[in-house]
Tab-separated table of C-alpha atoms in Angstrom:
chain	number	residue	atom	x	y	z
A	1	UNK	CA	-74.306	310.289	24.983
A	2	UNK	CA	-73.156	314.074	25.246
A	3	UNK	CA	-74.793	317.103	24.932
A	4	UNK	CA	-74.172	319.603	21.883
A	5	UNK	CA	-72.019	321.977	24.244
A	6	UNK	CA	-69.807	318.769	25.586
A	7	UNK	CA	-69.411	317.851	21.939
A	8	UNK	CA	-68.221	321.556	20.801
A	9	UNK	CA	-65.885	321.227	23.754
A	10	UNK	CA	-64.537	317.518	23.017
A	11	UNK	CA	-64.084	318.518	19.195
A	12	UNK	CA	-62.209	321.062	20.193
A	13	UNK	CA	-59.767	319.403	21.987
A	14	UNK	CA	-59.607	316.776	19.346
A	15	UNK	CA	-58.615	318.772	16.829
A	16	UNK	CA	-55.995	320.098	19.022
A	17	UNK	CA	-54.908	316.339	19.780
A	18	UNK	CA	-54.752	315.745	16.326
A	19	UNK	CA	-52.803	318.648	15.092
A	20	UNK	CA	-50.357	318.081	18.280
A	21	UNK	CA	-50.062	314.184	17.077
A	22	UNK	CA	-49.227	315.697	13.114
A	23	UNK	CA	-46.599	318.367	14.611
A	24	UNK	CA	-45.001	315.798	16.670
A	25	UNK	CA	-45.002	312.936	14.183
A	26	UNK	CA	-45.095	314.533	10.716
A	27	UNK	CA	-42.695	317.467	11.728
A	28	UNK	CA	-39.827	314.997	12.997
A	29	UNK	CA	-39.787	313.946	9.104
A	30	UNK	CA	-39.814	317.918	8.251
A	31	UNK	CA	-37.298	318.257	10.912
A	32	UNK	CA	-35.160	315.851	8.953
A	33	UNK	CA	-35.226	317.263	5.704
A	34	UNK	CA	-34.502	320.057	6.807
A	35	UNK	CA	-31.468	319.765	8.363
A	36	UNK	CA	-30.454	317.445	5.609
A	37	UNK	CA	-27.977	319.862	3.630
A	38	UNK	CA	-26.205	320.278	7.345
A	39	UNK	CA	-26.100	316.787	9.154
A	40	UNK	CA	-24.694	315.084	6.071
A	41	UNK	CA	-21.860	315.651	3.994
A	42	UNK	CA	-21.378	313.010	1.672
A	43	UNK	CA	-24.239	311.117	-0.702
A	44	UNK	CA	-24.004	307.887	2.094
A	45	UNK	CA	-24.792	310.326	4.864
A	46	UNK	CA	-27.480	311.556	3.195
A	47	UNK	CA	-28.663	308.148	2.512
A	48	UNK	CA	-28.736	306.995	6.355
A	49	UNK	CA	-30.151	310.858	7.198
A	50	UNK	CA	-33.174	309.917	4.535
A	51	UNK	CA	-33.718	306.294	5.991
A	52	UNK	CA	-34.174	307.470	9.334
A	53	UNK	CA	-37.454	308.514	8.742
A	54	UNK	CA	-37.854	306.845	4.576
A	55	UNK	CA	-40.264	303.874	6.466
A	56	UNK	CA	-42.385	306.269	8.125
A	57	UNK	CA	-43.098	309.532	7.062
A	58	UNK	CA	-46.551	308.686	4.961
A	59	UNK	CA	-47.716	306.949	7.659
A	60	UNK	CA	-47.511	309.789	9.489
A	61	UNK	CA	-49.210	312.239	7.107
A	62	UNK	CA	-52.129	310.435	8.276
A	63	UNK	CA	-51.923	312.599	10.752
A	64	UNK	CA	-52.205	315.629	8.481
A	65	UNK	CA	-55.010	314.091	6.458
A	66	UNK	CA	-57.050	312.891	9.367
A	67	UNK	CA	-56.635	317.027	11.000
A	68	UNK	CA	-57.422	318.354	8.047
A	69	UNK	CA	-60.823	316.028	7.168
A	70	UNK	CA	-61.719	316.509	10.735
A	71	UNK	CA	-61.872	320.486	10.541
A	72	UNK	CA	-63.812	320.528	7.195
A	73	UNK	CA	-66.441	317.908	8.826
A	74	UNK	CA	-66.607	319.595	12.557
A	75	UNK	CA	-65.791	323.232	12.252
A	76	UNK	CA	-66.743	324.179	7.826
A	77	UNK	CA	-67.075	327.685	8.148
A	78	UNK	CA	-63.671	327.504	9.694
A	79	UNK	CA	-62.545	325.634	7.108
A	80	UNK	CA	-64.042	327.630	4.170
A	81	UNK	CA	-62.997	330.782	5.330
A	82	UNK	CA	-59.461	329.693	6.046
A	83	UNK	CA	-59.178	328.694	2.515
A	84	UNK	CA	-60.351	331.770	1.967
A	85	UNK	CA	-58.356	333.771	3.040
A	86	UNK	CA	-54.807	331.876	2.787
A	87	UNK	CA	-55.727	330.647	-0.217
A	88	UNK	CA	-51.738	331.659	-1.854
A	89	UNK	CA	-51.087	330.385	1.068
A	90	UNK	CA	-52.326	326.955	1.173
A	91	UNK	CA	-51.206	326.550	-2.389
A	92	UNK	CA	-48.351	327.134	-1.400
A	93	UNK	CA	-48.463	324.898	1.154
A	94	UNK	CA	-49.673	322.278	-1.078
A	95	UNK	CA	-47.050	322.368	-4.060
A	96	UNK	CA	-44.305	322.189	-1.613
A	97	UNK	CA	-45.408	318.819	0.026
A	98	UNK	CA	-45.594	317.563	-3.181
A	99	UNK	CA	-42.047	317.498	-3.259
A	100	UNK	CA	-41.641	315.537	-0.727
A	101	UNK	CA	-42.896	312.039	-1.993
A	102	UNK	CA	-41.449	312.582	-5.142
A	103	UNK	CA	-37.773	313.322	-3.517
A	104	UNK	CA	-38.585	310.343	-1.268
A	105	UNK	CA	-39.266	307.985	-4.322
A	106	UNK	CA	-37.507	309.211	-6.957
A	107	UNK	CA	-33.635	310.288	-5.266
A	108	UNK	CA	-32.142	306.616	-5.916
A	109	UNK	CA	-34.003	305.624	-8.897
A	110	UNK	CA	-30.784	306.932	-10.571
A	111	UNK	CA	-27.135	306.236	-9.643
A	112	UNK	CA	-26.553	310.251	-10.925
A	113	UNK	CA	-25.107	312.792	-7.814
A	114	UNK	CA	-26.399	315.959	-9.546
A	115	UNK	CA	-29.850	313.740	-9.801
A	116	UNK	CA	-29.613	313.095	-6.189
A	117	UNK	CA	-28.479	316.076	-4.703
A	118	UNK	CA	-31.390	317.975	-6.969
A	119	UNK	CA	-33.971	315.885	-5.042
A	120	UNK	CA	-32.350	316.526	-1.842
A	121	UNK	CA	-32.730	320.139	-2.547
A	122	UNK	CA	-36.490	319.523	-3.032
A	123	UNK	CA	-36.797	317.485	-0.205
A	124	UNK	CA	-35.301	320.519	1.781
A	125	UNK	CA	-38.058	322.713	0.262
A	126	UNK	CA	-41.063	320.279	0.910
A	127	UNK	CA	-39.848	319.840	4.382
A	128	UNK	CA	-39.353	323.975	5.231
A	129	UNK	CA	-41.884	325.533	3.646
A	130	UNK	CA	-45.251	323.948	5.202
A	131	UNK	CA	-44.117	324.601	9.003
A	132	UNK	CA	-43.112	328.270	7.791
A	133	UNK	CA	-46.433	328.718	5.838
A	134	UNK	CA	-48.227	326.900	8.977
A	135	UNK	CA	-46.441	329.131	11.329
A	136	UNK	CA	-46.943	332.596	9.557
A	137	UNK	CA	-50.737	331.339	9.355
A	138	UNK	CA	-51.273	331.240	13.218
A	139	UNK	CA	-49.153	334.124	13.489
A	140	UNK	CA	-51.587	336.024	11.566
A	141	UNK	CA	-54.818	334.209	13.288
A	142	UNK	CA	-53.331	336.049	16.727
A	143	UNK	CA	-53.368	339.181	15.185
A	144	UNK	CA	-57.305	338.830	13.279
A	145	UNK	CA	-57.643	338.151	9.953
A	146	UNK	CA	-59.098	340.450	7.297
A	147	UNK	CA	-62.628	338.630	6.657
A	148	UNK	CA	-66.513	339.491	7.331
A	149	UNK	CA	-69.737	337.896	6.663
A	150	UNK	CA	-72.888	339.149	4.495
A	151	UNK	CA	-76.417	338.904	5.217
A	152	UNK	CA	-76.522	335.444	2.855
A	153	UNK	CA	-73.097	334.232	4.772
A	154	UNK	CA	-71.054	335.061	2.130
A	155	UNK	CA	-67.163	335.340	3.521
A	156	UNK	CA	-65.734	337.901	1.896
A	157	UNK	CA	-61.865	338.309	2.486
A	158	UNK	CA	-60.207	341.987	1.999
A	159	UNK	CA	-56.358	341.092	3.070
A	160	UNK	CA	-53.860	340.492	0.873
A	161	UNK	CA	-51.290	338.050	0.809
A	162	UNK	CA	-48.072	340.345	1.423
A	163	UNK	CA	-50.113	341.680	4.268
A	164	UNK	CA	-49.807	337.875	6.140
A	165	UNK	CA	-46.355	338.813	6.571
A	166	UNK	CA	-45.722	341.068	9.574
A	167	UNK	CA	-42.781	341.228	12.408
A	168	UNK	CA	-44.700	339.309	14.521
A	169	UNK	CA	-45.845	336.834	12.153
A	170	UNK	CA	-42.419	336.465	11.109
A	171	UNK	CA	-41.574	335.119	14.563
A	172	UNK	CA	-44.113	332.562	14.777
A	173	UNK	CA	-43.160	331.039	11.159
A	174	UNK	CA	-39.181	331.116	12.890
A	175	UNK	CA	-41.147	329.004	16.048
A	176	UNK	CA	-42.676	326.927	13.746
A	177	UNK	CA	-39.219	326.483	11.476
A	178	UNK	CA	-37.235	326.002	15.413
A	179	UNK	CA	-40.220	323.330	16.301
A	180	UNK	CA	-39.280	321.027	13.371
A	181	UNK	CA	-35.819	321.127	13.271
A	182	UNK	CA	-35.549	320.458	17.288
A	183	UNK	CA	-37.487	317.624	17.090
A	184	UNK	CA	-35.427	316.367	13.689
A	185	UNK	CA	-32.045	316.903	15.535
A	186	UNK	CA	-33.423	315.405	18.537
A	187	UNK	CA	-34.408	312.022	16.019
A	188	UNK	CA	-31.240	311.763	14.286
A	189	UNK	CA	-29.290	311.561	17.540
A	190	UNK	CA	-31.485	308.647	18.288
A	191	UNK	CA	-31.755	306.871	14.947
A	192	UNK	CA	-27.841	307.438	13.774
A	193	UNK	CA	-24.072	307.490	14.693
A	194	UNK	CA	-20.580	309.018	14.157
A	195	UNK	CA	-20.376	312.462	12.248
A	196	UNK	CA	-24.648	312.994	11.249
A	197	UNK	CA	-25.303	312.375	14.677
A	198	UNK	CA	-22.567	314.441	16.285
A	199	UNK	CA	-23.484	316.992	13.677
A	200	UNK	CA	-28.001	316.863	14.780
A	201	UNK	CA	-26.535	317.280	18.290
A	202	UNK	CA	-24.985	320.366	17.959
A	203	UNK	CA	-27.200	321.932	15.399
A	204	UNK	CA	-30.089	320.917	17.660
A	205	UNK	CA	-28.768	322.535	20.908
A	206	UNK	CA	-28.679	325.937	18.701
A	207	UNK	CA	-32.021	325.415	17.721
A	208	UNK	CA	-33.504	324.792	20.638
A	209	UNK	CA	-31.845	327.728	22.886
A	210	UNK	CA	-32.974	330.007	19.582
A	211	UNK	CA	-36.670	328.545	20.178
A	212	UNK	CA	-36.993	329.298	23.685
A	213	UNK	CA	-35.860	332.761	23.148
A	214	UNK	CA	-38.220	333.226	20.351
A	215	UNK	CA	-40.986	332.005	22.464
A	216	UNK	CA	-40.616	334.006	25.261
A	217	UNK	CA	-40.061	336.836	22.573
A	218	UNK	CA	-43.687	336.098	21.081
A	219	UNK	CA	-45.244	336.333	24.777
A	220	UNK	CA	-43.926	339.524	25.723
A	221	UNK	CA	-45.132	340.714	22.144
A	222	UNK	CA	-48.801	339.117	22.573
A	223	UNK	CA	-48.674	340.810	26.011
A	224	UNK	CA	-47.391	344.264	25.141
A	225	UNK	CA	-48.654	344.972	21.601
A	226	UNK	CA	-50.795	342.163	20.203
A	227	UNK	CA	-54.386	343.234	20.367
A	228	UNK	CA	-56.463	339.957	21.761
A	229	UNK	CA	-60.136	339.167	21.149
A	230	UNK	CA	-62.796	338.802	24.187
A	231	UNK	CA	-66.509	338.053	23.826
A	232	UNK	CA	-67.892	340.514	25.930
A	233	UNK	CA	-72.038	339.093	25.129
A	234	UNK	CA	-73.656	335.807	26.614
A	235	UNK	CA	-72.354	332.949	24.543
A	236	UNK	CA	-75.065	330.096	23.574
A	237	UNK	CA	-73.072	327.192	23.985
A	238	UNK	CA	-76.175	324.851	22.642
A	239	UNK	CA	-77.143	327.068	19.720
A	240	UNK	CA	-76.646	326.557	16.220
A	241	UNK	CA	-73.722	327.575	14.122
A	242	UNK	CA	-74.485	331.555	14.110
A	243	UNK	CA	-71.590	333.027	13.959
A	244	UNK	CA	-72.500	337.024	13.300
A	245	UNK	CA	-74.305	337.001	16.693
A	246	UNK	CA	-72.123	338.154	19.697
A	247	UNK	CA	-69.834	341.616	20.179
A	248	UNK	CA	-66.321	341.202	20.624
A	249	UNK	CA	-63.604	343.555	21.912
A	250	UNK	CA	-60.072	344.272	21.473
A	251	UNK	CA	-57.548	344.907	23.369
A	252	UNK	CA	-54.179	344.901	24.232
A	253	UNK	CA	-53.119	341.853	26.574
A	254	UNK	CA	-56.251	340.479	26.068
A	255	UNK	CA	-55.290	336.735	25.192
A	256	UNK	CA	-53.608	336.366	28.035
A	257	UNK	CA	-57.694	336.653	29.674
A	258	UNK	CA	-57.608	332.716	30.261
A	259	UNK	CA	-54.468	332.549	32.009
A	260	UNK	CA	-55.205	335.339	34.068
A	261	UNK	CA	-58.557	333.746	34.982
A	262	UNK	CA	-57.426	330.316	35.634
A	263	UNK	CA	-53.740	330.942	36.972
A	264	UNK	CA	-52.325	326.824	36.686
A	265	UNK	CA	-52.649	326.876	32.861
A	266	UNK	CA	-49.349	329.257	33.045
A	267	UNK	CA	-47.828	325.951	33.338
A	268	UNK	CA	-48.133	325.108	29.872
A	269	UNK	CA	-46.208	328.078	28.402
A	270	UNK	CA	-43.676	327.693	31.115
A	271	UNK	CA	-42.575	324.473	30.162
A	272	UNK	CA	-42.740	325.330	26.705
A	273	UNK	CA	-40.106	327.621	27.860
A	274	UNK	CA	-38.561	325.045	29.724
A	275	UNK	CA	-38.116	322.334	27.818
A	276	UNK	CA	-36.382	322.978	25.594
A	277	UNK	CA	-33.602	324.368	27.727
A	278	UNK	CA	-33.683	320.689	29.003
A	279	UNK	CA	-33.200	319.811	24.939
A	280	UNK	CA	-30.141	321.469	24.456
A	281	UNK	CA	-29.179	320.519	28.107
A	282	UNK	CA	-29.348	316.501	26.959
A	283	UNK	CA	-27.971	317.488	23.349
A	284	UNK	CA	-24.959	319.360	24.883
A	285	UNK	CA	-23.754	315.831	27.017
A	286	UNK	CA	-23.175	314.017	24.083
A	287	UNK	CA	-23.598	311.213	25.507
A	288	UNK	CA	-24.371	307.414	24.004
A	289	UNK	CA	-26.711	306.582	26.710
A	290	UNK	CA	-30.006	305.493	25.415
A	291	UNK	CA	-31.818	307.295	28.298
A	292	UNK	CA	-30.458	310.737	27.502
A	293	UNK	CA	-31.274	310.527	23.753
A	294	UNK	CA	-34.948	309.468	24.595
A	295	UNK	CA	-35.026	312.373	26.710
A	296	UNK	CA	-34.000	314.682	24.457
A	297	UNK	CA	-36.547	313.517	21.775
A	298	UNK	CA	-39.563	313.257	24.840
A	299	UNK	CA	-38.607	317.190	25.695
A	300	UNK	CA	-38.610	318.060	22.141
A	301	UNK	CA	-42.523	316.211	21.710
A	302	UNK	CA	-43.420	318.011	25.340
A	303	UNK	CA	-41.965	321.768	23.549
A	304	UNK	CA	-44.152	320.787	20.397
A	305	UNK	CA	-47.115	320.203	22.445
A	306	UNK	CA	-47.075	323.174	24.746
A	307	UNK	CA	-46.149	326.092	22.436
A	308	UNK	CA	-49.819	324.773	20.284
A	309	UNK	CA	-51.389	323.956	23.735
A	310	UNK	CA	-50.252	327.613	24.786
A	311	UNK	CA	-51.599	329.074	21.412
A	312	UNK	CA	-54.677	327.542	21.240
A	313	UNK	CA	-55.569	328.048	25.506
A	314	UNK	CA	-54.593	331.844	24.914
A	315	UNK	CA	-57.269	331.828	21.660
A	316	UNK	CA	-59.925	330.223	23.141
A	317	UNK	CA	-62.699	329.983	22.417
A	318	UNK	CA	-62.201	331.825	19.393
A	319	UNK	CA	-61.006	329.256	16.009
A	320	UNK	CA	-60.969	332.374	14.008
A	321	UNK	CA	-61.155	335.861	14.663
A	322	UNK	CA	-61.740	338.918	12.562
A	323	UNK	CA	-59.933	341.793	12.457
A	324	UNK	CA	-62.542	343.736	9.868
A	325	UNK	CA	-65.749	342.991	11.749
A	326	UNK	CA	-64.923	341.489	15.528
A	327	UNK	CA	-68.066	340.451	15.876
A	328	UNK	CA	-67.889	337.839	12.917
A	329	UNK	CA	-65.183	335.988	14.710
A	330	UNK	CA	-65.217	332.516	14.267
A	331	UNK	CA	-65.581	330.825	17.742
A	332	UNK	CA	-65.860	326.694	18.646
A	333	UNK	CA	-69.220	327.418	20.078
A	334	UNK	CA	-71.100	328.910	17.010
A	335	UNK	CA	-68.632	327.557	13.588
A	336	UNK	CA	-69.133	323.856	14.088
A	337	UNK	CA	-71.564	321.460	12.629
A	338	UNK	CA	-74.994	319.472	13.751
A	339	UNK	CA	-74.970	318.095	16.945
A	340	UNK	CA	-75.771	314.901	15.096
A	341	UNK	CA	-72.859	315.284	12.855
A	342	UNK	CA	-70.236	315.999	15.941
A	343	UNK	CA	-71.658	312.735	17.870
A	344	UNK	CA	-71.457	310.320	14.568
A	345	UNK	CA	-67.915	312.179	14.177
A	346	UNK	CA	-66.740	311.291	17.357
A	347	UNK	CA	-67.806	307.705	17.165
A	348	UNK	CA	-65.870	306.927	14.016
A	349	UNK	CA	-62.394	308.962	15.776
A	350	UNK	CA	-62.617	306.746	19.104
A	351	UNK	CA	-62.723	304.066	16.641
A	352	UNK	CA	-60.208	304.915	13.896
A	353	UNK	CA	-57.583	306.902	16.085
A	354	UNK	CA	-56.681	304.045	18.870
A	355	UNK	CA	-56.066	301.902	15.480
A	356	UNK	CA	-53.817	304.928	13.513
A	357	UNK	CA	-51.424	305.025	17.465
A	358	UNK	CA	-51.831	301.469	17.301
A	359	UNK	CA	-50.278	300.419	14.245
A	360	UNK	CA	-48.035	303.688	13.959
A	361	UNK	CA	-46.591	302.250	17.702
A	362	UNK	CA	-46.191	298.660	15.691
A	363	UNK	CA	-44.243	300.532	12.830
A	364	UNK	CA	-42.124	302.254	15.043
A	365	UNK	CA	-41.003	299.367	17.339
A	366	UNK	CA	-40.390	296.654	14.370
A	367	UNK	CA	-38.402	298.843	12.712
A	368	UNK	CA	-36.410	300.648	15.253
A	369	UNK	CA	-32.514	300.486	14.514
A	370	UNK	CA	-29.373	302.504	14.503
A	371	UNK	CA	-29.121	303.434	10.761
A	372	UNK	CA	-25.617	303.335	10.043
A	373	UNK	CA	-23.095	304.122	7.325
A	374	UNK	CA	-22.009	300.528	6.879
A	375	UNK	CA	-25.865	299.089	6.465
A	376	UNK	CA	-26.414	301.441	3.476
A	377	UNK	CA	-23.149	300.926	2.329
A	378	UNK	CA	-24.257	297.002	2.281
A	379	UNK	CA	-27.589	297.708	0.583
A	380	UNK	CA	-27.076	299.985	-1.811
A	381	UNK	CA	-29.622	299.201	-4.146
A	382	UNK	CA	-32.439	300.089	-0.698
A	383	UNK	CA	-35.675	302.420	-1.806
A	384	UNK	CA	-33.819	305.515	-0.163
């Protein structure tokens, strides 16, 4: 059907699609619980912020789950070597989303405020602390990360995890942060009324003007003192996963080599700058017009899916590079798995993935509503 350098190519757009679709999906219900303790006042408010998204949000960690299996079964080194070396990291990561499922079930299992507003508080950790984590992670995968390979393929890691936090690594975890709450602001204006969504509106403008300065912040950095990667040997783009056989350079300005080279892909970090000027434009009018709430949430999705797009354009092809031994890099063409494997892979996604958009599209449209004040106020025995 393809050949084995199509099939590195598709899978890594995929992945890319995939990780986009969790951002955009998955990080609205982040978004939300994390501006919980600021959109909503009172125990009711918190109620209608919470059953906003209370329907959806595991649905749309299949997002999450379905990124996540497809890196371990198309790209493993990647995968094992991530693990590696964020391992704190992704524990981190991991402990905090717990959190979330329990604050989602448990909160109104008890008619107590301090029980409530305790589960709130955890809901506002399991919501902040992945896109952070996730954030700080790429962050430091621009800059290299501290791993090499031995002669039996044995990663060894030499970083630390106090050394994953750097100026510049701080910025992309306040990106990430930005990303989610946008698009939660952007969601609540949609879903809700009165004070919570006055409230998302004006918290949202903030957060979107702070995002596009960020952003353009984290360019000028990659392009004045973030040291890019660049094969400089012949790449087989058919071969096997050999990943300690190519030299790589460094320098500074060097991930901006793809844009330079093909000139229209500046587009994407443009309107990543763009859009969400447009966000707080639409947030600022305040208005109850369908249309301009839409919008809002549509330029939030298109800021989501350029800043990664822009990322991952700027790295490619490397996945993973190495800032101890450059020529170990981790790149699409020589980290993934069997040809074989990537074509049975791909079968099963065209399969599976129309049916995930498919019923997530089904979801979304039966139980679309205005959640308001005097619906919870009327059910007040509801899951959330």
């Amino acid at each position: 059907m393809f050949d084995y350098e199509t099939l590195k190519f598709i899978w890594w757009g995929l992945i890319g699609f995939l990780f986009i679709g969790f951002a955009i999906t998955d990080g609205m219900d982040m978004g939300v619980g994390g501006l919980l303790p600021f959109v909503a006042k009172k125990d009711v408010e918190r109620r209608v912020v919470i059953n906003t998204v209370g329907a959806h949000w595991d649905g749309n960690q299949v997002w999450f789950i379905t990124a996540g299996a497809s890196l371990f079964a198309a790209w493993p080194l990647v995968y094992a070597t991530a693990f590696s070396g964020f391992y704190f990291a992704m524990m981190l990561t991991l402990f905090s989303l717990f959190l979330r499922p329990l604050a989602f079930d448990y909160r109104s299992k008890i008619d107590s405020l301090k029980w409530r507003n305790n589960w709130d508080k955890a809901l506002f950790v399991g919501s902040m602390v992945p896109p952070l984590v996730f954030g700080i992670a790429f962050g430091n995968l621009l800059l290299g990360v501290p791993f090499g390979f031995d002669s039996l393929m044995r990663v060894t890691y030499t970083g630390s995890f106090f050394a994953l936090f750097t100026p510049f690594t701080l910025l992309t975890g306040v990106i990430s942060v930005a990303m989610m709450l946008m698009h939660g602001s952007t969601w609540l204006v949609m879903r809700t009324d009165a004070d919570v969504a006055k409230r998302s509106a004006n918290i949202g403008l903030v957060v979107a003007l702070v995002l596009a300065l960020c952003f353009i912040l984290a360019g000028v950095m990659v392009w004045q003192s973030v040291d890019g990667y660049v094969v400089v040997s012949a790449i087989d783009t058919m071969g096997q996963a050999q990943p300690t056989i190519k030299e790589v350079t460094t320098g500074s300005g060097a991930w901006l080599t793809n844009y330079n080279e093909t000139p229209i892909l500046w587009l994407i970090p443009v309107v990543g700058i763009i859009a969400p000027l447009f966000v707080a434009l639409f947030l600022s009018i305040k208005s109850k017009s369908t249309t301009i709430k839409v919008l809002s949430f549509v330029g939030s999705s298109l800021t989501i899916a350029s800043i990664i797009l822009t990322a991952g354009i700027a790295m490619f092809p490397f996945v993973m590079p190495s800032s101890s031994i450059p020529s170990h890099s981790l790149l699409m063409w020589d980290t993934v798995s069997s040809e074989s494997t990537l074509g049975l892979m791909l079968v099963v996604v065209a399969f599976f993935v129309p049916i995930i958009l498919g019923y997530t599209i089904w979801c979304y449209k039966k139980m679309w509503r205005t959640v308001t004040i005097a619906e919870i106020e009327q059910n007040s025995h509801s899951a959330y």
